[in-house]
Amino acid sequence: MKTCLLRTIAVMAVAGLVSACGQGEDSSAAQAPELAQSHGADVAAVATSGLSPSAPVSAAEEAAAGGPATAVFPAAFRGNWDYNENGCGADESGTRFRITASEVKGYEDTSKLQAIEIIDDLTVRVVMENESSDGNKVLTQVWRLSPVAGINLRMETHGKTIRALRCDPV
């Protein structure tokens, strides 16, 4: 991770210097072999791409490039949920779980978000690494929020659907 961060900083610095010096695409392209030899292929690729090093990149592009793409649950899905209708009212509930920006924390397990696909405003497909006493496994699920204030969450895995209720006030 540290190497990726340092590489990204170096790419941005060199690309910024190239553009600040007023050199056009032709001179950047001509210097690509020199940049690649002295600073690595990533620097040369940015310098010759014509893109600003601060240009937005999608998570999929960043992941494909080997960068540190971070998947995040949309805000509408975050909060406290319970599988049991009466679980939200209880002080302690073994069926309650909390969705944070990057993980789902349950009573006995934690699932870390690896990837997310936004299907629409109320539906996402998630890939999570689940760590529990039963061992680690990868889960792929489709989550759907109810259209009425998102008070229900339906989680589908392999054709089976489980419903959870939002515990937080809407």
Coordinates of C-alpha atoms in Angstrom, one line a residue:
M1 CA 0.0 0.0 0.0
K2 CA 2.8 2.4 0.9
T3 CA 4.6 1.6 -2.4
C4 CA 1.3 2.3 -4.3
L5 CA 0.9 5.6 -2.5
L6 CA 4.6 6.6 -3.2
R7 CA 4.2 5.6 -6.8
T8 CA 1.0 7.7 -7.1
I9 CA 2.7 10.7 -5.5
A10 CA 5.7 10.4 -7.9
V11 CA 3.4 10.1 -10.9
M12 CA 1.5 13.2 -9.9
A13 CA 4.7 15.1 -9.2
V14 CA 6.4 14.3 -12.5
A15 CA 3.2 14.8 -14.6
G16 CA 2.7 18.2 -12.8
L17 CA 6.3 19.2 -13.6
V18 CA 5.9 18.2 -17.2
S19 CA 2.7 20.3 -17.6
A20 CA 4.1 23.2 -15.6
C21 CA 7.1 23.5 -17.9
G22 CA 4.7 24.1 -20.8
Q23 CA 5.9 21.1 -22.7
G24 CA 3.3 19.9 -25.2
E25 CA 2.2 16.3 -25.9
D26 CA 4.9 15.9 -28.6
S27 CA 7.8 16.6 -26.2
S28 CA 6.2 14.5 -23.4
A29 CA 5.9 11.6 -25.8
A30 CA 9.5 12.1 -26.9
Q31 CA 10.6 12.0 -23.3
A32 CA 8.5 8.9 -22.4
P33 CA 11.4 6.4 -22.7
E34 CA 13.6 8.6 -20.5
L35 CA 10.8 9.1 -17.9
A36 CA 10.1 5.3 -17.9
Q37 CA 13.8 4.6 -17.3
S38 CA 14.3 7.1 -14.6
H39 CA 10.9 7.1 -12.8
G40 CA 9.1 4.0 -13.9
A41 CA 6.5 3.1 -16.6
D42 CA 3.6 4.6 -14.5
V43 CA 5.1 8.1 -14.7
A44 CA 5.7 7.8 -18.4
A45 CA 2.2 6.6 -19.0
V46 CA 0.7 9.6 -17.2
A47 CA 3.0 12.1 -18.8
T48 CA 2.1 10.9 -22.3
S49 CA -1.6 10.2 -21.7
G50 CA -2.6 13.9 -21.9
L51 CA -4.7 13.4 -18.7
S52 CA -4.3 15.5 -15.6
P53 CA -3.0 13.4 -12.7
S54 CA -6.0 14.7 -10.7
A55 CA -8.5 13.6 -13.3
P56 CA -11.3 11.5 -11.7
V57 CA -10.9 7.7 -12.0
S58 CA -13.6 5.2 -11.4
A59 CA -13.1 2.6 -8.7
A60 CA -13.1 -0.1 -11.4
E61 CA -10.3 1.6 -13.4
E62 CA -8.3 2.2 -10.3
A63 CA -8.7 -1.5 -9.2
A64 CA -7.8 -2.7 -12.7
A65 CA -4.6 -0.5 -12.5
G66 CA -3.7 -2.2 -9.2
G67 CA -4.5 1.0 -7.3
P68 CA -6.0 1.2 -3.8
A69 CA -9.7 1.4 -4.9
T70 CA -11.9 1.5 -1.8
A71 CA -15.5 0.3 -2.0
V72 CA -18.0 2.2 0.2
F73 CA -21.6 1.5 1.1
P74 CA -24.0 4.3 0.0
A75 CA -25.2 6.4 3.0
A76 CA -28.8 5.1 2.6
F77 CA -27.7 1.6 3.5
R78 CA -25.6 2.5 6.6
G79 CA -26.9 2.2 10.1
N80 CA -28.3 -0.3 12.6
W81 CA -30.5 -3.2 11.3
D82 CA -32.1 -6.3 12.8
Y83 CA -33.4 -9.5 11.3
N84 CA -36.0 -9.9 14.1
E85 CA -39.0 -7.6 14.2
N86 CA -38.7 -7.1 18.0
G87 CA -34.9 -7.0 17.9
C88 CA -34.6 -3.2 17.5
G89 CA -36.4 -2.6 20.7
A90 CA -34.3 -5.0 22.8
D91 CA -31.1 -3.7 24.5
E92 CA -29.2 -6.8 23.4
S93 CA -30.0 -8.6 20.2
G94 CA -28.0 -11.4 18.6
T95 CA -29.7 -10.7 15.3
R96 CA -28.7 -7.0 15.1
F97 CA -26.0 -5.8 12.7
R98 CA -24.4 -2.4 11.8
I99 CA -23.5 -1.3 8.3
T100 CA -20.6 1.2 8.3
A101 CA -18.9 2.8 5.3
S102 CA -16.9 -0.3 4.6
E103 CA -18.1 -3.3 6.7
V104 CA -21.0 -5.1 8.2
K105 CA -20.6 -5.9 11.9
G106 CA -22.8 -8.5 13.4
Y107 CA -23.0 -10.3 16.7
E108 CA -20.5 -13.0 15.9
D109 CA -19.0 -12.0 12.5
T110 CA -17.7 -9.1 10.4
S111 CA -18.0 -8.8 6.6
K112 CA -15.6 -6.4 4.9
L113 CA -16.8 -4.8 1.7
Q114 CA -14.5 -5.7 -1.3
A115 CA -16.6 -4.4 -4.2
I116 CA -19.9 -2.8 -4.8
E117 CA -22.0 -2.2 -8.0
I118 CA -24.8 0.4 -7.8
I119 CA -27.7 -1.0 -9.8
D120 CA -30.1 1.9 -9.0
D121 CA -30.9 4.2 -6.1
L122 CA -32.3 1.4 -4.0
T123 CA -30.3 -1.6 -5.2
V124 CA -26.7 -2.6 -4.9
R125 CA -24.7 -5.8 -5.6
V126 CA -22.0 -6.3 -3.0
V127 CA -19.0 -8.6 -2.6
M128 CA -17.8 -9.0 0.9
E129 CA -15.2 -11.1 2.7
N130 CA -16.9 -12.6 5.7
E131 CA -14.9 -13.5 8.8
S132 CA -16.7 -15.6 11.4
S133 CA -16.2 -18.5 13.8
D134 CA -17.2 -20.8 10.9
G135 CA -14.2 -19.5 8.9
N136 CA -13.7 -17.0 6.2
K137 CA -15.7 -16.9 2.9
V138 CA -16.6 -14.5 0.1
L139 CA -20.2 -13.5 -0.1
T140 CA -21.9 -12.0 -3.1
Q141 CA -25.3 -10.5 -2.4
V142 CA -27.9 -8.2 -4.0
W143 CA -29.4 -5.7 -1.5
R144 CA -32.6 -3.8 -2.0
L145 CA -33.9 -1.0 0.2
S146 CA -37.7 -0.5 0.5
P147 CA -39.0 2.5 -1.5
V148 CA -40.8 3.7 1.7
A149 CA -38.0 5.6 3.5
G150 CA -35.6 2.6 3.3
I151 CA -37.0 1.0 6.4
N152 CA -36.6 -2.5 5.1
L153 CA -33.5 -4.1 3.6
R154 CA -33.8 -7.3 1.5
M155 CA -30.6 -9.2 1.1
E156 CA -30.5 -11.9 -1.6
T157 CA -27.9 -14.7 -1.8
H158 CA -28.2 -17.5 -4.3
G159 CA -32.0 -16.9 -4.8
K160 CA -32.8 -16.8 -1.0
T161 CA -33.9 -13.5 0.5
I162 CA -33.6 -12.4 4.1
R163 CA -35.3 -9.2 5.3
A164 CA -33.9 -6.8 7.9
L165 CA -35.5 -3.8 9.6
R166 CA -33.9 -0.5 10.1
C167 CA -33.4 0.2 13.9
D168 CA -32.3 3.9 13.4
P169 CA -35.1 6.5 13.2
V170 CA -35.7 7.6 9.7

